[in-house]
Amino acid sequence: MSSLSLAVRDSSTMLRRNLLHARRYPSLTLNLLLTPIVLLLLFVYLFGDVMSAGIGGGGADRSAYIAYLVPGLLLMTVGSTTIGTAVSVAGDMTEGIVARFRAMPIHRGSVIIGHVAGSVLQSVVSVVLVGAVAVTIGFRSTDATVLEWVAALGLVTLFALALTWIAVGMGMVSPNAEAASNNAMPLIFLPLISSAFVPVGSMPGWFQPIAEYQPFTPAIETLRGLLLGSEIGRNGWLAVTWCLALTVLGYLWSRSLFDREAK
C-alpha cells in the first residue's frame, strides 16, 4: 500500500473515531452550540428593536438587525465549535492515547488529521443548525445567487479549517482538558469585539482599528456581502489572507508540538 493510501485510510479511521466520540458524548458539542443560539435569540428579542433602529432599520422592525447579526453569529459558531477540538486534542495528548497510537503501524499524522477533519465537519453542521434557527426567526437571503451561496459555504469551511488548526495547537500545549478549554476562549471572545453585533464605525475611534483588522471582522463582512449584497471591498482578500495565514501557522505549530512529543 502506498504512503498516500495509508494516510487516507488511517486518517479516515481517526475521523470516524472522533465522530463516534462526538456522538457518544454530545454534552460538550451541545453546550458549545447553544452559546451562539442563545446569543442570537437574546440579541434579536431583547435588543433587536433598538439595534435595528440604530442601523437604520426602523425601531418597530427587527428584520434589519436579524440580517445584520446572523453572519457574525454563524462565524462565532465556528469559533465555539473548535473549542471542543482543543479539549479533545488535550484529552488525547494527556491520557496516553496518542502514545499507544504511535506504537501501532499507522500513519504518523493521521491522529491530528482526524481531529481536524472531524472538527471542520462538525463546524459546518453546527453552522447549518444555527442558520436554520436564524431562518426560523426571520433571517432571509433572497438576493444571494447559487454561486454566492457556494462561496459563503467555502468561506465558512476555510475559516473553520483555520481556527481548527489553531485549536489543535492550543490543545497540545494544554496540560489537561480544562486548561485547553480556557486557552481556546479567545475563539469565542474575538467575535464579541468584531463587527458581529455592532458596526465598527459605532465603536470608539481608538478601538476601531483593532476591531476592523482582527480575523473575524473581514470574514463577517465578506459573508454579509455574499448573503445580503452589501459591499465587500477589501474584506474579501483580507478574510482569505487571514484564513490562509492562520491555517499555515496552526499547522506548523501543531506539527512542531506533535513531533516534539514523539521524541
Tab-separated table of C-alpha atoms in Angstrom:
chain	number	residue	atom	x	y	z
A	1	MET	CA	0.000	0.000	0.000
A	2	SER	CA	1.365	3.414	-0.963
A	3	SER	CA	2.103	6.090	1.630
A	4	LEU	CA	-0.796	8.228	0.361
A	5	SER	CA	-3.261	5.348	0.532
A	6	LEU	CA	-2.094	4.527	4.043
A	7	ALA	CA	-2.501	8.159	5.118
A	8	VAL	CA	-6.026	8.353	3.666
A	9	ARG	CA	-7.075	5.052	5.233
A	10	ASP	CA	-5.744	5.835	8.699
A	11	SER	CA	-6.992	9.426	8.652
A	12	SER	CA	-10.465	8.172	7.717
A	13	THR	CA	-10.331	5.755	10.654
A	14	MET	CA	-9.346	8.563	13.018
A	15	LEU	CA	-12.102	10.780	11.611
A	16	ARG	CA	-14.635	8.031	12.295
A	17	ARG	CA	-13.249	7.670	15.841
A	18	ASN	CA	-13.686	11.378	16.566
A	19	LEU	CA	-17.206	11.477	15.140
A	20	LEU	CA	-18.164	8.477	17.271
A	21	HIS	CA	-16.797	10.264	20.354
A	22	ALA	CA	-18.872	13.324	19.498
A	23	ARG	CA	-21.973	11.138	19.163
A	24	ARG	CA	-21.390	9.249	22.400
A	25	TYR	CA	-20.532	12.341	24.426
A	26	PRO	CA	-22.718	15.088	22.947
A	27	SER	CA	-22.838	17.337	26.010
A	28	LEU	CA	-19.739	19.378	25.082
A	29	THR	CA	-20.878	19.847	21.488
A	30	LEU	CA	-24.364	20.869	22.597
A	31	ASN	CA	-23.033	23.328	25.180
A	32	LEU	CA	-20.778	24.983	22.613
A	33	LEU	CA	-23.580	25.071	20.033
A	34	LEU	CA	-26.032	26.610	22.497
A	35	THR	CA	-23.802	29.653	23.062
A	36	PRO	CA	-24.344	31.268	19.629
A	37	ILE	CA	-28.022	30.207	19.569
A	38	VAL	CA	-28.668	31.827	22.963
A	39	LEU	CA	-26.827	34.986	21.857
A	40	LEU	CA	-28.851	35.059	18.648
A	41	LEU	CA	-32.169	34.842	20.493
A	42	LEU	CA	-31.020	37.236	23.222
A	43	PHE	CA	-29.898	39.998	20.871
A	44	VAL	CA	-32.830	39.615	18.488
A	45	TYR	CA	-35.643	39.524	21.035
A	46	LEU	CA	-34.212	41.778	23.763
A	47	PHE	CA	-32.212	44.305	21.754
A	48	GLY	CA	-33.464	43.770	18.207
A	49	ASP	CA	-35.807	46.764	18.003
A	50	VAL	CA	-33.246	49.218	19.379
A	51	MET	CA	-30.375	47.780	17.358
A	52	SER	CA	-32.451	47.758	14.164
A	53	ALA	CA	-33.239	51.441	14.643
A	54	GLY	CA	-29.544	52.122	15.236
A	55	ILE	CA	-28.513	50.627	11.904
A	56	GLY	CA	-31.340	52.307	10.000
A	57	GLY	CA	-33.868	49.503	10.008
A	58	GLY	CA	-36.703	51.178	11.879
A	59	GLY	CA	-37.467	50.669	15.534
A	60	ALA	CA	-40.599	48.588	15.028
A	61	ASP	CA	-38.971	46.015	12.758
A	62	ARG	CA	-36.226	43.649	13.930
A	63	SER	CA	-35.585	42.214	10.477
A	64	ALA	CA	-32.755	44.632	9.679
A	65	TYR	CA	-30.841	43.639	12.783
A	66	ILE	CA	-31.521	39.925	12.261
A	67	ALA	CA	-29.965	40.235	8.812
A	68	TYR	CA	-27.010	42.150	10.264
A	69	LEU	CA	-26.483	39.781	13.191
A	70	VAL	CA	-26.720	36.330	11.603
A	71	PRO	CA	-23.478	36.313	9.534
A	72	GLY	CA	-21.473	37.194	12.650
A	73	LEU	CA	-23.218	34.527	14.718
A	74	LEU	CA	-22.508	31.910	12.041
A	75	LEU	CA	-18.779	32.540	12.265
A	76	MET	CA	-18.982	32.757	16.043
A	77	THR	CA	-20.465	29.248	15.866
A	78	VAL	CA	-17.298	28.090	14.114
A	79	GLY	CA	-15.124	29.544	16.873
A	80	SER	CA	-17.315	27.991	19.536
A	81	THR	CA	-17.253	24.541	17.924
A	82	THR	CA	-13.461	24.461	17.613
A	83	ILE	CA	-13.104	24.841	21.381
A	84	GLY	CA	-14.307	21.255	21.566
A	85	THR	CA	-11.406	20.299	19.292
A	86	ALA	CA	-8.883	21.826	21.678
A	87	VAL	CA	-10.447	19.900	24.572
A	88	SER	CA	-10.456	16.643	22.591
A	89	VAL	CA	-6.832	17.013	21.481
A	90	ALA	CA	-5.713	17.816	25.031
A	91	GLY	CA	-7.512	14.717	26.265
A	92	ASP	CA	-5.759	12.508	23.714
A	93	MET	CA	-2.348	14.007	24.480
A	94	THR	CA	-2.632	13.702	28.272
A	95	GLU	CA	-4.417	10.367	28.578
A	96	GLY	CA	-1.815	8.314	26.721
A	97	ILE	CA	-3.949	7.531	23.667
A	98	VAL	CA	-1.523	9.182	21.258
A	99	ALA	CA	1.409	7.246	22.728
A	100	ARG	CA	-0.445	3.988	22.067
A	101	PHE	CA	-1.290	5.075	18.540
A	102	ARG	CA	2.412	5.784	17.893
A	103	ALA	CA	3.214	2.189	18.836
A	104	MET	CA	0.826	0.951	16.141
A	105	PRO	CA	1.603	0.662	12.408
A	106	ILE	CA	-0.490	3.677	11.382
A	107	HIS	CA	0.311	6.860	9.502
A	108	ARG	CA	2.090	9.328	11.795
A	109	GLY	CA	-0.128	12.357	11.175
A	110	SER	CA	-3.468	10.574	10.933
A	111	VAL	CA	-4.358	11.315	14.574
A	112	ILE	CA	-4.193	15.081	14.022
A	113	ILE	CA	-5.768	14.928	10.561
A	114	GLY	CA	-8.709	13.002	12.015
A	115	HIS	CA	-9.249	15.723	14.622
A	116	VAL	CA	-9.046	18.482	12.014
A	117	ALA	CA	-11.388	16.807	9.521
A	118	GLY	CA	-13.879	15.965	12.256
A	119	SER	CA	-13.826	19.497	13.633
A	120	VAL	CA	-14.367	21.114	10.240
A	121	LEU	CA	-17.276	18.772	9.536
A	122	GLN	CA	-18.844	19.487	12.944
A	123	SER	CA	-18.368	23.229	12.416
A	124	VAL	CA	-20.193	23.161	9.093
A	125	VAL	CA	-23.043	21.101	10.576
A	126	SER	CA	-23.263	23.497	13.544
A	127	VAL	CA	-23.402	26.493	11.210
A	128	VAL	CA	-26.249	24.842	9.292
A	129	LEU	CA	-28.161	24.253	12.555
A	130	VAL	CA	-27.677	27.839	13.756
A	131	GLY	CA	-28.640	29.042	10.274
A	132	ALA	CA	-31.838	27.013	10.493
A	133	VAL	CA	-32.700	28.710	13.793
A	134	ALA	CA	-31.968	32.084	12.186
A	135	VAL	CA	-34.294	31.333	9.264
A	136	THR	CA	-36.995	30.270	11.728
A	137	ILE	CA	-36.899	33.653	13.470
A	138	GLY	CA	-36.889	35.671	10.248
A	139	PHE	CA	-33.482	35.698	8.529
A	140	ARG	CA	-33.730	35.811	4.737
A	141	SER	CA	-31.142	35.940	1.959
A	142	THR	CA	-33.293	36.302	-1.124
A	143	ASP	CA	-30.768	38.175	-3.282
A	144	ALA	CA	-27.877	35.700	-2.997
A	145	THR	CA	-27.152	33.638	-6.112
A	146	VAL	CA	-26.176	29.968	-6.096
A	147	LEU	CA	-22.554	30.965	-6.720
A	148	GLU	CA	-22.639	33.346	-3.747
A	149	TRP	CA	-24.074	30.608	-1.517
A	150	VAL	CA	-21.291	28.263	-2.620
A	151	ALA	CA	-18.714	30.994	-1.938
A	152	ALA	CA	-20.244	31.591	1.506
A	153	LEU	CA	-20.023	27.884	2.328
A	154	GLY	CA	-16.442	27.840	1.077
A	155	LEU	CA	-15.560	30.789	3.313
A	156	VAL	CA	-17.139	29.134	6.356
A	157	THR	CA	-15.243	25.910	5.638
A	158	LEU	CA	-11.926	27.713	5.133
A	159	PHE	CA	-12.487	29.725	8.312
A	160	ALA	CA	-13.286	26.524	10.216
A	161	LEU	CA	-10.095	24.910	8.899
A	162	ALA	CA	-8.013	27.886	10.038
A	163	LEU	CA	-9.467	28.034	13.551
A	164	THR	CA	-9.299	24.244	13.898
A	165	TRP	CA	-5.550	24.154	13.328
A	166	ILE	CA	-5.112	26.907	15.923
A	167	ALA	CA	-7.339	24.954	18.327
A	168	VAL	CA	-5.255	21.801	17.775
A	169	GLY	CA	-2.124	23.690	18.793
A	170	MET	CA	-3.886	25.092	21.855
A	171	GLY	CA	-4.942	21.605	22.833
A	172	MET	CA	-1.397	20.280	22.509
A	173	VAL	CA	0.145	22.934	24.751
A	174	SER	CA	-2.505	22.480	27.441
A	175	PRO	CA	-1.762	20.227	30.425
A	176	ASN	CA	-5.378	18.994	30.614
A	177	ALA	CA	-8.789	19.372	29.015
A	178	GLU	CA	-9.896	22.140	31.403
A	179	ALA	CA	-6.846	24.239	30.540
A	180	ALA	CA	-7.469	23.635	26.833
A	181	SER	CA	-10.991	24.992	27.186
A	182	ASN	CA	-9.666	28.130	28.876
A	183	ASN	CA	-6.829	28.595	26.370
A	184	ALA	CA	-9.264	28.426	23.468
A	185	MET	CA	-11.665	31.029	24.894
A	186	PRO	CA	-10.328	33.806	22.566
A	187	LEU	CA	-12.068	31.931	19.733
A	188	ILE	CA	-15.379	32.979	21.351
A	189	PHE	CA	-14.138	36.294	22.764
A	190	LEU	CA	-12.837	37.754	19.470
A	191	PRO	CA	-16.270	37.863	17.758
A	192	LEU	CA	-17.536	39.980	20.654
A	193	ILE	CA	-15.059	42.718	19.717
A	194	SER	CA	-15.665	42.477	15.967
A	195	SER	CA	-18.429	43.798	13.731
A	196	ALA	CA	-20.638	40.816	14.617
A	197	PHE	CA	-23.014	42.783	16.856
A	198	VAL	CA	-22.478	46.455	16.008
A	199	PRO	CA	-20.801	48.297	13.104
A	200	VAL	CA	-17.136	49.116	13.574
A	201	GLY	CA	-17.901	52.777	12.875
A	202	SER	CA	-20.003	52.990	16.053
A	203	MET	CA	-17.062	51.964	18.255
A	204	PRO	CA	-14.613	54.385	19.929
A	205	GLY	CA	-12.062	55.730	17.470
A	206	TRP	CA	-9.045	54.224	19.229
A	207	PHE	CA	-10.667	50.783	19.191
A	208	GLN	CA	-11.841	50.712	15.577
A	209	PRO	CA	-8.529	49.503	14.031
A	210	ILE	CA	-8.446	46.584	16.497
A	211	ALA	CA	-11.980	45.535	15.604
A	212	GLU	CA	-11.550	46.152	11.880
A	213	TYR	CA	-8.376	44.158	11.248
A	214	GLN	CA	-8.792	41.176	13.559
A	215	PRO	CA	-9.622	37.863	11.793
A	216	PHE	CA	-13.368	37.774	12.425
A	217	THR	CA	-14.412	41.179	11.078
A	218	PRO	CA	-13.219	40.760	7.442
A	219	ALA	CA	-14.744	37.268	7.326
A	220	ILE	CA	-18.054	38.528	8.769
A	221	GLU	CA	-18.228	41.456	6.339
A	222	THR	CA	-17.425	39.147	3.413
A	223	LEU	CA	-20.172	36.744	4.500
A	224	ARG	CA	-22.605	39.668	4.787
A	225	GLY	CA	-21.689	40.756	1.285
A	226	LEU	CA	-22.232	37.282	-0.149
A	227	LEU	CA	-25.554	36.627	1.611
A	228	LEU	CA	-27.040	40.119	1.802
A	229	GLY	CA	-25.468	42.005	-1.095
A	230	SER	CA	-23.579	44.601	0.962
A	231	GLU	CA	-20.235	45.991	-0.165
A	232	ILE	CA	-17.362	43.533	0.341
A	233	GLY	CA	-14.454	45.723	-0.788
A	234	ARG	CA	-11.084	44.676	0.594
A	235	ASN	CA	-12.682	42.449	3.225
A	236	GLY	CA	-12.718	39.534	0.781
A	237	TRP	CA	-8.970	39.276	0.327
A	238	LEU	CA	-8.355	40.193	3.970
A	239	ALA	CA	-10.583	37.290	5.067
A	240	VAL	CA	-8.862	34.803	2.754
A	241	THR	CA	-5.423	36.070	3.814
A	242	TRP	CA	-6.288	35.657	7.497
A	243	CYS	CA	-7.646	32.153	6.872
A	244	LEU	CA	-4.587	31.008	4.935
A	245	ALA	CA	-2.159	32.599	7.404
A	246	LEU	CA	-3.864	31.031	10.428
A	247	THR	CA	-4.056	27.655	8.679
A	248	VAL	CA	-0.330	27.638	7.906
A	249	LEU	CA	0.581	28.970	11.355
A	250	GLY	CA	-1.651	26.465	13.130
A	251	TYR	CA	-0.404	23.560	11.011
A	252	LEU	CA	3.266	24.364	11.581
A	253	TRP	CA	2.682	24.949	15.299
A	254	SER	CA	0.709	21.734	15.756
A	255	ARG	CA	3.151	19.665	13.735
A	256	SER	CA	6.095	21.026	15.721
A	257	LEU	CA	4.399	20.189	19.015
A	258	PHE	CA	3.357	16.731	17.808
A	259	ASP	CA	6.870	15.907	16.569
A	260	ARG	CA	8.376	17.160	19.843
A	261	GLU	CA	6.087	14.890	21.852
A	262	ALA	CA	7.184	11.971	19.694
A	263	LYS	CA	10.836	12.333	20.706
